[in-house]
Amino acid sequence: MTAGTSTLPLPPAPGAGSREVASALLWTTQPVAIAVAANSVPPLLQATVATSSALLLLWLWTRWHNVPVLAQDDSLGPGTLLGLLFSARLGLLYLAISEISAPLAMVLTFGALVALHAGRALVQRGRVGVSLAAIVLAAAAVLLGLLLANGWGAFWALAAGLLWSREALLARHPHLAHCGGEKIMFYQLIGAAVTLPVASVVAGDNWLLEPSRAGLVSLGVQILVGGLALPLLWFAPGAAQRPRPLAALALVAPLATLALQTWVVGWPGPLVGAACLLLTAAAWLTTRRG
C-alpha cells in the first residue's frame, strides 16, 4: 500500500506490460495483509508502521544510488500536497479494509477510479460507447459493493478512490514533471510519516499493544512488499520513471485480491466475486484504444 502513483489515473493502453502486471499482483498482498492484521493492530497504527518503515527503506535506497530526493527545487509545493493526499487516501484505505472485506474495498475504491476516468473520457467525447459501457459496469460493481458493505467502510473506500484520482492527476503537475519515481514516492511517504502517527494518536490507538503472530507477519509483509519489493521492482534498471500505473492495478487488483483472500482467509461469497468481475470488465474497457 505504500506506493507511488502513475501520471494518469487510467491511461488508455491496449494492455499492461509484464512489469506492471507483476507489480499489481505483488501489490494485492497488501490489502489482504491489512485485513489479517486488523484483528490485533488498529488500522492507522498499521499504516504508521508500514509507511515509516517504507520511508526508511526508500531513503536507504536513494542514498545507495545517489538519488538527490532532498534537492531543493520548484516541486516542494505540489509535492507537499501530494504527500497529504497520499496520506489521506492511504489512511482511508486502511480504515475501509478494517471494516469491510479487502475485495469489497478494492471494488469500491477502484470502482470510483474507473467510473471517474470513463466519465472524463465521455465528457471529452472520446470513445463514447466504450465509456458509457465502462461507467455502467463500474456503477453496477459499486452499487453491489455498497449493498454488501456495512458501516463506514464503504464510505472510506469510495473516498479513497476519489482522493486517489486527484492524487494521480496532481502527479502530472508541471513542477513535478521532472521528478523521478523515487522523489514522487519520497514526497508521499514523508506526508504519511508526518500525518498518520498523529491520526493514529487522535483515534486513540494503543501503541503498547502486543500484536498476534498473524498480525506481526502481516505487518512484516506490508513493510517488505510495500517498502522494499515493490520499489525494487519499479526502480530496477529498465523500469518506468513513475511507479505503478493505476491501469494495471485496476485490471488486476479486484480479482487478484479476491483470489488471495479466498486462499488466506476464505471465500467472501458469490456476490463479491460478481462485483470483482464487473469491475474488471469496466477497467478493461477503459484501457482499450478507441
Short mmCIF file of C-alpha atoms in Angstrom, two decimals:
data_model
loop_
_atom_site.label_atom_id
_atom_site.label_comp_id
_atom_site.label_asym_id
_atom_site.label_seq_id
_atom_site.Cartn_x
_atom_site.Cartn_y
_atom_site.Cartn_z
CA MET A 1 0.00 0.00 0.00
CA THR A 2 2.97 2.30 0.46
CA ALA A 3 3.43 3.21 -3.14
CA GLY A 4 3.66 5.99 -5.67
CA THR A 5 1.09 7.00 -8.26
CA SER A 6 1.10 6.96 -12.01
CA THR A 7 0.89 10.08 -14.14
CA LEU A 8 -2.68 9.27 -15.23
CA PRO A 9 -5.46 7.57 -13.27
CA LEU A 10 -6.20 5.06 -16.04
CA PRO A 11 -4.14 5.84 -19.14
CA PRO A 12 -5.52 4.40 -22.39
CA ALA A 13 -3.42 1.36 -23.29
CA PRO A 14 -4.01 -1.93 -25.07
CA GLY A 15 -2.73 -3.82 -22.08
CA ALA A 16 -0.28 -3.82 -19.22
CA GLY A 17 3.34 -4.89 -19.55
CA SER A 18 4.83 -7.75 -17.59
CA ARG A 19 6.48 -5.42 -15.06
CA GLU A 20 3.22 -3.58 -14.42
CA VAL A 21 1.24 -6.80 -14.04
CA ALA A 22 3.89 -8.25 -11.69
CA SER A 23 3.80 -5.06 -9.61
CA ALA A 24 0.00 -5.12 -9.45
CA LEU A 25 -0.08 -8.78 -8.42
CA LEU A 26 2.50 -8.13 -5.72
CA TRP A 27 0.59 -5.06 -4.53
CA THR A 28 -2.53 -7.15 -3.89
CA THR A 29 -0.80 -8.84 -0.96
CA GLN A 30 -1.13 -5.51 0.87
CA PRO A 31 -4.93 -5.25 1.34
CA VAL A 32 -5.13 -8.90 2.45
CA ALA A 33 -2.26 -8.36 4.91
CA ILE A 34 -4.07 -5.30 6.30
CA ALA A 35 -7.24 -7.34 6.78
CA VAL A 36 -5.40 -10.15 8.55
CA ALA A 37 -3.58 -7.76 10.90
CA ALA A 38 -6.74 -5.75 11.67
CA ASN A 39 -7.76 -8.23 14.39
CA SER A 40 -4.82 -7.26 16.59
CA VAL A 41 -3.38 -3.99 15.21
CA PRO A 42 -5.51 -0.83 14.68
CA PRO A 43 -5.57 0.24 11.01
CA LEU A 44 -3.99 3.68 11.42
CA LEU A 45 -1.23 2.20 13.56
CA GLN A 46 -0.63 -0.36 10.81
CA ALA A 47 -0.40 2.46 8.27
CA THR A 48 2.02 4.36 10.51
CA VAL A 49 4.36 1.39 10.90
CA ALA A 50 4.21 0.46 7.20
CA THR A 51 4.82 3.96 5.82
CA SER A 52 7.52 4.91 8.31
CA SER A 53 9.40 1.69 7.57
CA ALA A 54 8.96 2.19 3.83
CA LEU A 55 10.29 5.75 4.13
CA LEU A 56 13.42 4.48 5.88
CA LEU A 57 13.96 1.76 3.26
CA LEU A 58 13.42 4.24 0.40
CA TRP A 59 15.84 6.71 1.96
CA LEU A 60 18.50 3.98 2.21
CA TRP A 61 17.84 3.08 -1.44
CA THR A 62 18.25 6.67 -2.61
CA ARG A 63 21.43 7.11 -0.56
CA TRP A 64 22.87 3.93 -2.05
CA HIS A 65 22.08 5.05 -5.61
CA ASN A 66 22.86 8.73 -5.00
CA VAL A 67 19.37 9.91 -5.95
CA PRO A 68 19.00 13.58 -4.80
CA VAL A 69 15.47 13.35 -3.43
CA LEU A 70 16.15 16.15 -0.93
CA ALA A 71 17.48 18.62 -3.52
CA GLN A 72 15.62 21.94 -3.39
CA ASP A 73 13.58 22.77 -6.47
CA ASP A 74 10.12 24.02 -7.51
CA SER A 75 8.42 20.73 -6.62
CA LEU A 76 8.08 21.39 -2.87
CA GLY A 77 4.58 22.94 -3.00
CA PRO A 78 2.80 20.36 -5.17
CA GLY A 79 4.93 17.62 -3.60
CA THR A 80 3.71 18.55 -0.13
CA LEU A 81 0.10 18.47 -1.31
CA LEU A 82 0.77 15.12 -2.98
CA GLY A 83 2.04 13.76 0.35
CA LEU A 84 -1.08 14.96 2.17
CA LEU A 85 -3.39 13.42 -0.44
CA PHE A 86 -1.48 10.16 -0.32
CA SER A 87 -1.62 10.10 3.47
CA ALA A 88 -5.38 10.70 3.49
CA ARG A 89 -6.00 8.12 0.77
CA LEU A 90 -3.88 5.51 2.49
CA GLY A 91 -5.46 6.10 5.89
CA LEU A 92 -8.94 5.77 4.40
CA LEU A 93 -7.97 2.53 2.65
CA TYR A 94 -6.67 1.05 5.90
CA LEU A 95 -9.85 2.09 7.70
CA ALA A 96 -12.03 0.64 4.93
CA ILE A 97 -10.25 -2.71 4.84
CA SER A 98 -10.51 -2.98 8.62
CA GLU A 99 -14.32 -2.70 8.40
CA ILE A 100 -15.20 -4.48 5.16
CA SER A 101 -13.51 -7.30 3.28
CA ALA A 102 -10.42 -6.49 1.23
CA PRO A 103 -12.07 -7.48 -2.12
CA LEU A 104 -15.05 -5.23 -1.36
CA ALA A 105 -12.75 -2.34 -0.51
CA MET A 106 -10.95 -2.86 -3.83
CA VAL A 107 -14.27 -2.91 -5.72
CA LEU A 108 -15.38 0.37 -4.20
CA THR A 109 -12.01 2.13 -4.43
CA PHE A 110 -11.20 1.13 -7.99
CA GLY A 111 -14.86 1.40 -8.98
CA ALA A 112 -14.73 5.10 -8.13
CA LEU A 113 -11.49 5.46 -10.10
CA VAL A 114 -12.75 3.64 -13.18
CA ALA A 115 -16.07 5.50 -13.22
CA LEU A 116 -14.30 8.86 -12.91
CA HIS A 117 -11.88 8.09 -15.73
CA ALA A 118 -14.64 6.80 -18.01
CA GLY A 119 -16.68 9.90 -17.18
CA ARG A 120 -13.80 12.16 -18.20
CA ALA A 121 -13.47 10.28 -21.49
CA LEU A 122 -17.20 10.71 -22.07
CA VAL A 123 -17.09 14.45 -21.36
CA GLN A 124 -14.21 14.78 -23.79
CA ARG A 125 -16.37 12.97 -26.37
CA GLY A 126 -13.82 10.23 -26.86
CA ARG A 127 -14.88 6.58 -27.17
CA VAL A 128 -18.46 7.39 -26.17
CA GLY A 129 -19.86 3.86 -26.43
CA VAL A 130 -16.96 2.28 -24.58
CA SER A 131 -17.05 4.98 -21.90
CA LEU A 132 -20.78 4.52 -21.32
CA ALA A 133 -20.34 0.77 -21.02
CA ALA A 134 -17.46 1.22 -18.57
CA ILE A 135 -19.48 3.66 -16.45
CA VAL A 136 -22.45 1.27 -16.33
CA LEU A 137 -20.28 -1.71 -15.32
CA ALA A 138 -18.30 0.28 -12.75
CA ALA A 139 -21.51 1.75 -11.29
CA ALA A 140 -23.03 -1.73 -11.07
CA ALA A 141 -19.95 -3.02 -9.26
CA VAL A 142 -20.01 -0.08 -6.83
CA LEU A 143 -23.73 -0.44 -6.14
CA LEU A 144 -23.32 -4.15 -5.49
CA GLY A 145 -20.42 -3.37 -3.18
CA LEU A 146 -22.48 -0.80 -1.31
CA LEU A 147 -25.28 -3.33 -0.82
CA LEU A 148 -22.81 -5.84 0.63
CA ALA A 149 -20.85 -3.41 2.84
CA ASN A 150 -21.73 -2.36 6.37
CA GLY A 151 -20.96 0.75 8.38
CA TRP A 152 -18.50 3.42 7.33
CA GLY A 153 -16.19 1.06 5.45
CA ALA A 154 -17.88 1.64 2.09
CA PHE A 155 -17.67 5.42 2.52
CA TRP A 156 -13.95 5.24 3.41
CA ALA A 157 -13.24 3.08 0.32
CA LEU A 158 -15.13 5.38 -2.06
CA ALA A 159 -13.45 8.45 -0.59
CA ALA A 160 -10.06 6.76 -1.02
CA GLY A 161 -10.84 6.20 -4.70
CA LEU A 162 -11.79 9.85 -5.20
CA LEU A 163 -8.62 11.03 -3.47
CA TRP A 164 -6.53 8.58 -5.49
CA SER A 165 -7.88 10.07 -8.70
CA ARG A 166 -6.98 13.58 -7.55
CA GLU A 167 -3.59 12.39 -6.35
CA ALA A 168 -2.78 10.82 -9.72
CA LEU A 169 -3.81 13.99 -11.55
CA LEU A 170 -1.64 16.12 -9.24
CA ALA A 171 1.35 13.94 -10.15
CA ARG A 172 1.05 15.50 -13.64
CA HIS A 173 1.69 18.98 -12.23
CA PRO A 174 4.36 20.81 -14.30
CA HIS A 175 6.55 21.28 -11.22
CA LEU A 176 6.54 17.52 -10.63
CA ALA A 177 7.11 16.53 -14.27
CA HIS A 178 10.89 16.39 -13.83
CA CYS A 179 10.73 14.30 -10.65
CA GLY A 180 11.70 10.66 -10.82
CA GLY A 181 9.69 7.91 -9.19
CA GLU A 182 11.88 7.95 -6.09
CA LYS A 183 11.20 11.63 -5.38
CA ILE A 184 7.46 11.27 -6.02
CA MET A 185 7.35 8.35 -3.60
CA PHE A 186 9.51 10.26 -1.10
CA TYR A 187 7.02 13.13 -1.03
CA GLN A 188 4.17 10.68 -0.47
CA LEU A 189 5.86 8.75 2.32
CA ILE A 190 7.04 11.86 4.15
CA GLY A 191 3.48 13.14 4.16
CA ALA A 192 2.26 9.82 5.51
CA ALA A 193 5.03 9.54 8.11
CA VAL A 194 4.14 13.00 9.46
CA THR A 195 0.34 12.82 9.47
CA LEU A 196 -0.59 9.17 10.04
CA PRO A 197 1.03 8.90 13.51
CA VAL A 198 -0.94 11.97 14.58
CA ALA A 199 -4.15 10.48 13.17
CA SER A 200 -3.43 7.22 15.00
CA VAL A 201 -2.98 9.02 18.33
CA VAL A 202 -6.12 11.10 17.78
CA ALA A 203 -8.04 7.90 17.01
CA GLY A 204 -6.94 6.55 20.41
CA ASP A 205 -4.84 3.64 19.12
CA ASN A 206 -2.91 1.75 21.77
CA TRP A 207 0.73 1.79 20.68
CA LEU A 208 1.75 -0.54 23.51
CA LEU A 209 -0.46 -3.45 22.49
CA GLU A 210 1.05 -6.82 21.68
CA PRO A 211 0.11 -7.93 18.14
CA SER A 212 -0.79 -11.53 17.46
CA ARG A 213 1.60 -13.70 15.50
CA ALA A 214 -0.59 -13.27 12.40
CA GLY A 215 -0.58 -9.52 12.96
CA LEU A 216 3.22 -9.41 13.15
CA VAL A 217 3.57 -11.49 10.00
CA SER A 218 1.07 -9.26 8.19
CA LEU A 219 2.92 -6.12 9.26
CA GLY A 220 6.14 -7.71 8.01
CA VAL A 221 4.50 -8.40 4.65
CA GLN A 222 3.33 -4.79 4.39
CA ILE A 223 6.82 -3.49 5.16
CA LEU A 224 8.76 -5.89 2.95
CA VAL A 225 6.40 -5.78 -0.02
CA GLY A 226 5.32 -2.14 0.13
CA GLY A 227 8.62 -0.71 1.31
CA LEU A 228 11.17 -2.97 -0.33
CA ALA A 229 9.97 -5.43 -3.00
CA LEU A 230 7.74 -3.06 -4.98
CA PRO A 231 10.22 -0.14 -5.06
CA LEU A 232 12.97 -2.53 -6.17
CA LEU A 233 10.73 -3.74 -8.98
CA TRP A 234 9.72 -0.22 -10.00
CA PHE A 235 13.16 1.39 -9.80
CA ALA A 236 15.15 -1.52 -11.22
CA PRO A 237 17.02 -0.93 -14.49
CA GLY A 238 14.53 -0.54 -17.31
CA ALA A 239 11.62 0.42 -15.03
CA ALA A 240 9.41 3.35 -15.97
CA GLN A 241 10.18 6.69 -14.34
CA ARG A 242 6.88 6.82 -12.50
CA PRO A 243 5.97 3.73 -10.46
CA ARG A 244 2.86 1.56 -10.62
CA PRO A 245 0.40 2.54 -13.35
CA LEU A 246 -3.11 2.52 -11.98
CA ALA A 247 -4.40 0.95 -15.19
CA ALA A 248 -2.65 -2.32 -14.34
CA LEU A 249 -3.88 -2.16 -10.75
CA ALA A 250 -7.49 -1.57 -11.77
CA LEU A 251 -7.29 -4.53 -14.13
CA VAL A 252 -5.60 -6.94 -11.73
CA ALA A 253 -6.30 -5.89 -8.13
CA PRO A 254 -10.01 -6.82 -7.67
CA LEU A 255 -9.77 -10.42 -8.89
CA ALA A 256 -6.25 -10.98 -7.50
CA THR A 257 -7.33 -9.72 -4.07
CA LEU A 258 -10.39 -11.95 -4.25
CA ALA A 259 -8.23 -14.98 -5.05
CA LEU A 260 -5.67 -14.22 -2.34
CA GLN A 261 -8.34 -13.53 0.29
CA THR A 262 -10.05 -16.82 -0.61
CA TRP A 263 -6.77 -18.66 -0.13
CA VAL A 264 -5.68 -16.92 3.08
CA VAL A 265 -8.97 -16.07 4.81
CA GLY A 266 -11.86 -17.70 2.98
CA TRP A 267 -14.33 -17.24 0.12
CA PRO A 268 -16.21 -13.95 0.64
CA GLY A 269 -19.25 -15.08 -1.36
CA PRO A 270 -20.52 -15.13 -4.95
CA LEU A 271 -21.83 -11.56 -4.91
CA VAL A 272 -18.38 -10.21 -4.04
CA GLY A 273 -16.97 -12.32 -6.87
CA ALA A 274 -19.57 -10.90 -9.26
CA ALA A 275 -18.69 -7.33 -8.25
CA CYS A 276 -14.99 -8.05 -8.88
CA LEU A 277 -15.80 -9.44 -12.33
CA LEU A 278 -17.94 -6.41 -13.22
CA LEU A 279 -15.21 -4.02 -12.19
CA THR A 280 -12.53 -5.94 -14.07
CA ALA A 281 -14.67 -5.74 -17.24
CA ALA A 282 -15.13 -1.98 -16.71
CA ALA A 283 -11.39 -1.49 -16.20
CA TRP A 284 -10.66 -3.50 -19.34
CA LEU A 285 -12.96 -1.25 -21.35
CA THR A 286 -11.21 1.90 -20.06
CA THR A 287 -7.81 0.58 -21.17
CA ARG A 288 -8.92 -0.21 -24.73
CA ARG A 289 -7.82 2.01 -27.55
CA GLY A 290 -10.76 3.71 -29.24
#
